[in-house]
Structures are given as structure tokens and as C-alpha cells.
């Protein structure tokens, strides 16, 4: 199977040629090549994940928000947690009215089931249907299992490095979203 060509849009030379965002004059060329390769592999991973998600959405005839809801319902089911429409709305970052419409549509399509809440008589809970749970496992789960295989084949020390890198990347990106980073300056200033 032929591998997809690595995206070049993540290359520092192409995305920041003037070094306005990332000054790098003091970084050895070999280090820059490795960093560019990491960024390109991140881009390739995101592209493959997007294709998997689009294929799964198409197969299940669901949109992205529907798929996020289904994933949340599956996770909650595995954890033994009851999910109410309001909890689902908070998780998805949408209004309860939007979630109600979505649940109506998903229920009509056989993807979810409304049931009485186990501890709150006034409330309903939403569960994923057995058929949709199975379809999601077959469409998405088997792809995620491939990640597990890759991680399992790393040494403990290698996994520690990957964990540190991914956690650090997530933290840095979250900080940039929250505005908790210093402003970039022009090179030499």
C-alpha cells in the first residue's frame, strides 16, 4: 500500500519563511528537519483521521455532531453513567433545544433510545442503540485499535516520550487558545 505523501504546509521554511513566528537561526538543520517531519506526520495523521471520520459518518448516515454524541453515549454506557439531554448538550457545546432535535432525529433513525432516568423520575436518559453501538465499533473502533497496536509495540521509555510530547503539545495549544502565551516578536528584537 502506497503511503500518502507528507504535507509540506507544516514545513517551517514554507509556513514561516521570515521566522516571524518561530525564530530558529540557532537550531541545527538536522533538528529542524526532524521537527518538520514531526509536524508533517501530525498533518498526515489529522488527514487520515478526518477520512476515517468522514467514511464512518457516511456509512452511518450521521453528521459530525451526531457522531460526537454517539461517542459520548458509548463512553457513558461503558462507564455505567446515565446521560440526560442537558448533559449531552453541555458535552457538545450546543443548546438543549438543538440536542432535543438531534435526539428526535437519532431516535427516528434507530440510533438512540430514550429511557426513564434510573435515579431521577422527572428526567429521561439517552442511550445508544445496540445496532449503532455495533456499527460504531466496526467503523471507528477497529481504526482506533490500530493506534493501540502501534503504542503496544513501543518500549516503555518510548511511550513516556510520546506521552510527554502529546501532553506538552496539548497544553501549549490550549494555552494559545486561552491567550496565555507571550506575543511573538520580530527576529533579532
PDB file of C-alpha atoms in Angstrom:
ATOM      1  CA  UNK A   1       0.000   0.000   0.000  1.00  0.00           C
ATOM      2  CA  UNK A   2       1.437   3.340  -1.034  1.00  0.00           C
ATOM      3  CA  UNK A   3       1.809   5.895   1.761  1.00  0.00           C
ATOM      4  CA  UNK A   4       0.350   9.337   1.373  1.00  0.00           C
ATOM      5  CA  UNK A   5       2.949  11.997   0.691  1.00  0.00           C
ATOM      6  CA  UNK A   6       3.720  14.084   3.759  1.00  0.00           C
ATOM      7  CA  UNK A   7       2.097  17.518   3.677  1.00  0.00           C
ATOM      8  CA  UNK A   8       4.572  20.366   3.201  1.00  0.00           C
ATOM      9  CA  UNK A   9       2.329  23.089   4.584  1.00  0.00           C
ATOM     10  CA  UNK A  10       3.721  22.346   8.051  1.00  0.00           C
ATOM     11  CA  UNK A  11       7.302  22.934   6.937  1.00  0.00           C
ATOM     12  CA  UNK A  12       8.781  25.873   8.829  1.00  0.00           C
ATOM     13  CA  UNK A  13      10.506  27.074   5.665  1.00  0.00           C
ATOM     14  CA  UNK A  14       7.156  27.214   3.851  1.00  0.00           C
ATOM     15  CA  UNK A  15       4.855  28.309   6.676  1.00  0.00           C
ATOM     16  CA  UNK A  16       7.160  30.852   8.365  1.00  0.00           C
ATOM     17  CA  UNK A  17       9.992  31.726   5.946  1.00  0.00           C
ATOM     18  CA  UNK A  18      10.730  35.089   7.610  1.00  0.00           C
ATOM     19  CA  UNK A  19      10.897  33.445  11.081  1.00  0.00           C
ATOM     20  CA  UNK A  20       8.249  35.896  12.282  1.00  0.00           C
ATOM     21  CA  UNK A  21       6.557  33.294  14.479  1.00  0.00           C
ATOM     22  CA  UNK A  22       9.331  30.802  15.228  1.00  0.00           C
ATOM     23  CA  UNK A  23      12.869  32.178  15.375  1.00  0.00           C
ATOM     24  CA  UNK A  24      15.200  29.298  14.546  1.00  0.00           C
ATOM     25  CA  UNK A  25      18.551  30.655  13.447  1.00  0.00           C
ATOM     26  CA  UNK A  26      20.250  28.855  16.346  1.00  0.00           C
ATOM     27  CA  UNK A  27      18.606  25.461  15.708  1.00  0.00           C
ATOM     28  CA  UNK A  28      20.771  22.939  13.820  1.00  0.00           C
ATOM     29  CA  UNK A  29      19.484  21.933  10.359  1.00  0.00           C
ATOM     30  CA  UNK A  30      19.188  18.270  11.410  1.00  0.00           C
ATOM     31  CA  UNK A  31      16.942  19.258  14.344  1.00  0.00           C
ATOM     32  CA  UNK A  32      14.791  21.422  12.065  1.00  0.00           C
ATOM     33  CA  UNK A  33      14.404  18.523   9.634  1.00  0.00           C
ATOM     34  CA  UNK A  34      13.201  16.266  12.445  1.00  0.00           C
ATOM     35  CA  UNK A  35      10.790  18.896  13.769  1.00  0.00           C
ATOM     36  CA  UNK A  36       9.412  19.454  10.255  1.00  0.00           C
ATOM     37  CA  UNK A  37       8.941  15.682   9.932  1.00  0.00           C
ATOM     38  CA  UNK A  38       7.030  15.561  13.241  1.00  0.00           C
ATOM     39  CA  UNK A  39       4.761  18.398  12.116  1.00  0.00           C
ATOM     40  CA  UNK A  40       4.213  16.760   8.727  1.00  0.00           C
ATOM     41  CA  UNK A  41       3.336  13.437  10.377  1.00  0.00           C
ATOM     42  CA  UNK A  42       0.869  15.294  12.616  1.00  0.00           C
ATOM     43  CA  UNK A  43      -0.710  16.737   9.486  1.00  0.00           C
ATOM     44  CA  UNK A  44      -0.856  13.334   7.827  1.00  0.00           C
ATOM     45  CA  UNK A  45      -2.410  11.827  10.972  1.00  0.00           C
ATOM     46  CA  UNK A  46      -5.099  14.520  11.068  1.00  0.00           C
ATOM     47  CA  UNK A  47      -5.857  13.958   7.378  1.00  0.00           C
ATOM     48  CA  UNK A  48      -6.204  10.187   7.852  1.00  0.00           C
ATOM     49  CA  UNK A  49      -8.367  10.681  10.964  1.00  0.00           C
ATOM     50  CA  UNK A  50     -10.596  13.052   9.009  1.00  0.00           C
ATOM     51  CA  UNK A  51     -11.015  10.492   6.205  1.00  0.00           C
ATOM     52  CA  UNK A  52     -11.886   7.801   8.763  1.00  0.00           C
ATOM     53  CA  UNK A  53     -14.465  10.092  10.365  1.00  0.00           C
ATOM     54  CA  UNK A  54     -15.992  11.092   7.023  1.00  0.00           C
ATOM     55  CA  UNK A  55     -16.198   7.457   5.939  1.00  0.00           C
ATOM     56  CA  UNK A  56     -17.825   6.488   9.243  1.00  0.00           C
ATOM     57  CA  UNK A  57     -20.278   9.396   9.046  1.00  0.00           C
ATOM     58  CA  UNK A  58     -21.210   8.406   5.512  1.00  0.00           C
ATOM     59  CA  UNK A  59     -21.634   4.735   6.418  1.00  0.00           C
ATOM     60  CA  UNK A  60     -23.771   5.547   9.463  1.00  0.00           C
ATOM     61  CA  UNK A  61     -25.547   8.446   7.712  1.00  0.00           C
ATOM     62  CA  UNK A  62     -24.704  10.824  10.569  1.00  0.00           C
ATOM     63  CA  UNK A  63     -23.113  14.259  10.746  1.00  0.00           C
ATOM     64  CA  UNK A  64     -20.104  15.213  12.867  1.00  0.00           C
ATOM     65  CA  UNK A  65     -22.148  16.376  15.869  1.00  0.00           C
ATOM     66  CA  UNK A  66     -24.213  13.189  15.722  1.00  0.00           C
ATOM     67  CA  UNK A  67     -21.015  11.133  15.764  1.00  0.00           C
ATOM     68  CA  UNK A  68     -19.674  13.090  18.747  1.00  0.00           C
ATOM     69  CA  UNK A  69     -22.949  12.445  20.560  1.00  0.00           C
ATOM     70  CA  UNK A  70     -22.815   8.727  19.743  1.00  0.00           C
ATOM     71  CA  UNK A  71     -19.201   8.518  21.002  1.00  0.00           C
ATOM     72  CA  UNK A  72     -20.225  10.238  24.249  1.00  0.00           C
ATOM     73  CA  UNK A  73     -23.184   7.901  24.707  1.00  0.00           C
ATOM     74  CA  UNK A  74     -20.990   4.852  24.111  1.00  0.00           C
ATOM     75  CA  UNK A  75     -18.373   6.091  26.591  1.00  0.00           C
ATOM     76  CA  UNK A  76     -21.060   6.800  29.187  1.00  0.00           C
ATOM     77  CA  UNK A  77     -22.589   3.361  28.666  1.00  0.00           C
ATOM     78  CA  UNK A  78     -19.205   1.710  29.212  1.00  0.00           C
ATOM     79  CA  UNK A  79     -18.724   3.799  32.370  1.00  0.00           C
ATOM     80  CA  UNK A  80     -22.216   2.955  33.647  1.00  0.00           C
ATOM     81  CA  UNK A  81     -23.279   6.614  33.549  1.00  0.00           C
ATOM     82  CA  UNK A  82     -26.711   7.913  32.619  1.00  0.00           C
ATOM     83  CA  UNK A  83     -26.725  10.703  30.020  1.00  0.00           C
ATOM     84  CA  UNK A  84     -29.511  13.256  30.035  1.00  0.00           C
ATOM     85  CA  UNK A  85     -30.211  15.590  27.132  1.00  0.00           C
ATOM     86  CA  UNK A  86     -28.838  18.523  29.149  1.00  0.00           C
ATOM     87  CA  UNK A  87     -25.588  16.668  29.885  1.00  0.00           C
ATOM     88  CA  UNK A  88     -25.279  15.826  26.206  1.00  0.00           C
ATOM     89  CA  UNK A  89     -25.908  19.466  25.257  1.00  0.00           C
ATOM     90  CA  UNK A  90     -23.102  20.598  27.584  1.00  0.00           C
ATOM     91  CA  UNK A  91     -20.733  17.982  26.210  1.00  0.00           C
ATOM     92  CA  UNK A  92     -21.453  19.010  22.627  1.00  0.00           C
ATOM     93  CA  UNK A  93     -21.487  22.747  23.365  1.00  0.00           C
ATOM     94  CA  UNK A  94     -24.957  23.243  21.875  1.00  0.00           C
ATOM     95  CA  UNK A  95     -28.339  24.316  23.218  1.00  0.00           C
ATOM     96  CA  UNK A  96     -30.765  21.881  24.794  1.00  0.00           C
ATOM     97  CA  UNK A  97     -33.221  22.734  22.006  1.00  0.00           C
ATOM     98  CA  UNK A  98     -30.634  21.636  19.412  1.00  0.00           C
ATOM     99  CA  UNK A  99     -29.951  18.435  21.327  1.00  0.00           C
ATOM    100  CA  UNK A 100     -33.670  17.698  21.563  1.00  0.00           C
ATOM    101  CA  UNK A 101     -33.996  17.981  17.779  1.00  0.00           C
ATOM    102  CA  UNK A 102     -30.892  15.841  17.306  1.00  0.00           C
ATOM    103  CA  UNK A 103     -32.155  13.173  19.720  1.00  0.00           C
ATOM    104  CA  UNK A 104     -35.542  13.144  17.947  1.00  0.00           C
ATOM    105  CA  UNK A 105     -33.782  12.592  14.623  1.00  0.00           C
ATOM    106  CA  UNK A 106     -31.375   9.964  16.021  1.00  0.00           C
ATOM    107  CA  UNK A 107     -34.241   8.142  17.730  1.00  0.00           C
ATOM    108  CA  UNK A 108     -36.269   8.114  14.497  1.00  0.00           C
ATOM    109  CA  UNK A 109     -33.225   6.649  12.743  1.00  0.00           C
ATOM    110  CA  UNK A 110     -32.849   3.899  15.342  1.00  0.00           C
ATOM    111  CA  UNK A 111     -29.540   5.250  16.682  1.00  0.00           C
ATOM    112  CA  UNK A 112     -30.611   6.147  20.226  1.00  0.00           C
ATOM    113  CA  UNK A 113     -33.245   5.154  22.765  1.00  0.00           C
ATOM    114  CA  UNK A 114     -34.907   7.383  25.354  1.00  0.00           C
ATOM    115  CA  UNK A 115     -35.455   5.690  28.698  1.00  0.00           C
ATOM    116  CA  UNK A 116     -36.541   6.746  32.167  1.00  0.00           C
ATOM    117  CA  UNK A 117     -33.597   8.038  34.218  1.00  0.00           C
ATOM    118  CA  UNK A 118     -32.541   5.419  36.785  1.00  0.00           C
ATOM    119  CA  UNK A 119     -32.435   7.832  39.749  1.00  0.00           C
ATOM    120  CA  UNK A 120     -34.452  10.904  38.692  1.00  0.00           C
ATOM    121  CA  UNK A 121     -38.103  10.146  37.911  1.00  0.00           C
ATOM    122  CA  UNK A 122     -38.573  13.563  36.296  1.00  0.00           C
ATOM    123  CA  UNK A 123     -35.773  13.070  33.813  1.00  0.00           C
ATOM    124  CA  UNK A 124     -35.036  10.917  30.780  1.00  0.00           C
ATOM    125  CA  UNK A 125     -31.764   9.374  29.793  1.00  0.00           C
ATOM    126  CA  UNK A 126     -30.486   8.737  26.283  1.00  0.00           C
ATOM    127  CA  UNK A 127     -28.662   5.557  25.309  1.00  0.00           C
ATOM    128  CA  UNK A 128     -27.075   4.428  22.085  1.00  0.00           C
ATOM    129  CA  UNK A 129     -28.945   1.576  20.393  1.00  0.00           C
ATOM    130  CA  UNK A 130     -27.266  -1.822  20.205  1.00  0.00           C
ATOM    131  CA  UNK A 131     -27.152  -1.646  16.391  1.00  0.00           C
ATOM    132  CA  UNK A 132     -25.499   1.774  16.323  1.00  0.00           C
ATOM    133  CA  UNK A 133     -23.083   0.764  19.078  1.00  0.00           C
ATOM    134  CA  UNK A 134     -22.006  -2.222  16.970  1.00  0.00           C
ATOM    135  CA  UNK A 135     -21.758  -0.136  13.786  1.00  0.00           C
ATOM    136  CA  UNK A 136     -19.631   2.481  15.566  1.00  0.00           C
ATOM    137  CA  UNK A 137     -17.334  -0.209  16.931  1.00  0.00           C
ATOM    138  CA  UNK A 138     -16.923  -1.709  13.478  1.00  0.00           C
ATOM    139  CA  UNK A 139     -16.468   1.623  11.696  1.00  0.00           C
ATOM    140  CA  UNK A 140     -14.408   3.612  14.198  1.00  0.00           C
ATOM    141  CA  UNK A 141     -13.256   1.162  16.855  1.00  0.00           C
ATOM    142  CA  UNK A 142     -11.266  -1.042  14.524  1.00  0.00           C
ATOM    143  CA  UNK A 143      -9.324   2.003  13.347  1.00  0.00           C
ATOM    144  CA  UNK A 144      -8.586   3.076  16.940  1.00  0.00           C
ATOM    145  CA  UNK A 145      -7.366  -0.458  17.673  1.00  0.00           C
ATOM    146  CA  UNK A 146      -4.555   0.157  15.170  1.00  0.00           C
ATOM    147  CA  UNK A 147      -3.285   3.005  17.384  1.00  0.00           C
ATOM    148  CA  UNK A 148      -3.202   0.618  20.316  1.00  0.00           C
ATOM    149  CA  UNK A 149      -1.101  -1.820  18.284  1.00  0.00           C
ATOM    150  CA  UNK A 150       1.418   0.908  17.475  1.00  0.00           C
ATOM    151  CA  UNK A 151       1.609   2.057  21.116  1.00  0.00           C
ATOM    152  CA  UNK A 152       1.940  -1.513  22.358  1.00  0.00           C
ATOM    153  CA  UNK A 153       4.952  -2.045  20.117  1.00  0.00           C
ATOM    154  CA  UNK A 154       6.846   0.875  21.686  1.00  0.00           C
ATOM    155  CA  UNK A 155       9.082   0.394  24.681  1.00  0.00           C
ATOM    156  CA  UNK A 156       8.015   1.875  27.994  1.00  0.00           C
ATOM    157  CA  UNK A 157      10.623   4.633  27.598  1.00  0.00           C
ATOM    158  CA  UNK A 158       9.391   5.420  24.069  1.00  0.00           C
ATOM    159  CA  UNK A 159       5.788   5.627  25.303  1.00  0.00           C
ATOM    160  CA  UNK A 160       6.904   8.042  28.033  1.00  0.00           C
ATOM    161  CA  UNK A 161       8.451  10.306  25.382  1.00  0.00           C
ATOM    162  CA  UNK A 162       5.299  10.162  23.236  1.00  0.00           C
ATOM    163  CA  UNK A 163       3.099  10.892  26.270  1.00  0.00           C
ATOM    164  CA  UNK A 164       5.284  13.850  27.254  1.00  0.00           C
ATOM    165  CA  UNK A 165       5.245  15.191  23.689  1.00  0.00           C
ATOM    166  CA  UNK A 166       1.488  14.835  23.178  1.00  0.00           C
ATOM    167  CA  UNK A 167       0.623  16.231  26.619  1.00  0.00           C
ATOM    168  CA  UNK A 168       3.030  19.137  26.128  1.00  0.00           C
ATOM    169  CA  UNK A 169       1.600  19.839  22.680  1.00  0.00           C
ATOM    170  CA  UNK A 170      -1.971  19.755  24.004  1.00  0.00           C
ATOM    171  CA  UNK A 171      -1.051  22.066  26.896  1.00  0.00           C
ATOM    172  CA  UNK A 172       0.758  24.526  24.619  1.00  0.00           C
ATOM    173  CA  UNK A 173      -2.131  24.628  22.139  1.00  0.00           C
ATOM    174  CA  UNK A 174      -4.665  25.081  24.956  1.00  0.00           C
ATOM    175  CA  UNK A 175      -2.548  27.924  26.367  1.00  0.00           C
ATOM    176  CA  UNK A 176      -2.515  29.569  22.933  1.00  0.00           C
ATOM    177  CA  UNK A 177      -6.322  29.286  22.788  1.00  0.00           C
ATOM    178  CA  UNK A 178      -6.609  30.779  26.259  1.00  0.00           C
ATOM    179  CA  UNK A 179      -4.247  33.643  25.361  1.00  0.00           C
ATOM    180  CA  UNK A 180      -1.633  32.574  27.921  1.00  0.00           C
ATOM    181  CA  UNK A 181       1.410  32.890  25.722  1.00  0.00           C
ATOM    182  CA  UNK A 182       3.848  35.708  25.105  1.00  0.00           C
ATOM    183  CA  UNK A 183       3.363  37.701  21.922  1.00  0.00           C
ATOM    184  CA  UNK A 184       5.732  36.851  19.075  1.00  0.00           C
ATOM    185  CA  UNK A 185       8.391  39.400  18.298  1.00  0.00           C
ATOM    186  CA  UNK A 186      10.311  40.099  15.151  1.00  0.00           C
ATOM    187  CA  UNK A 187      13.608  38.224  14.751  1.00  0.00           C
ATOM    188  CA  UNK A 188      16.521  39.980  16.358  1.00  0.00           C
ATOM    189  CA  UNK A 189      14.383  42.048  18.747  1.00  0.00           C
TER     190      UNK A 189
END
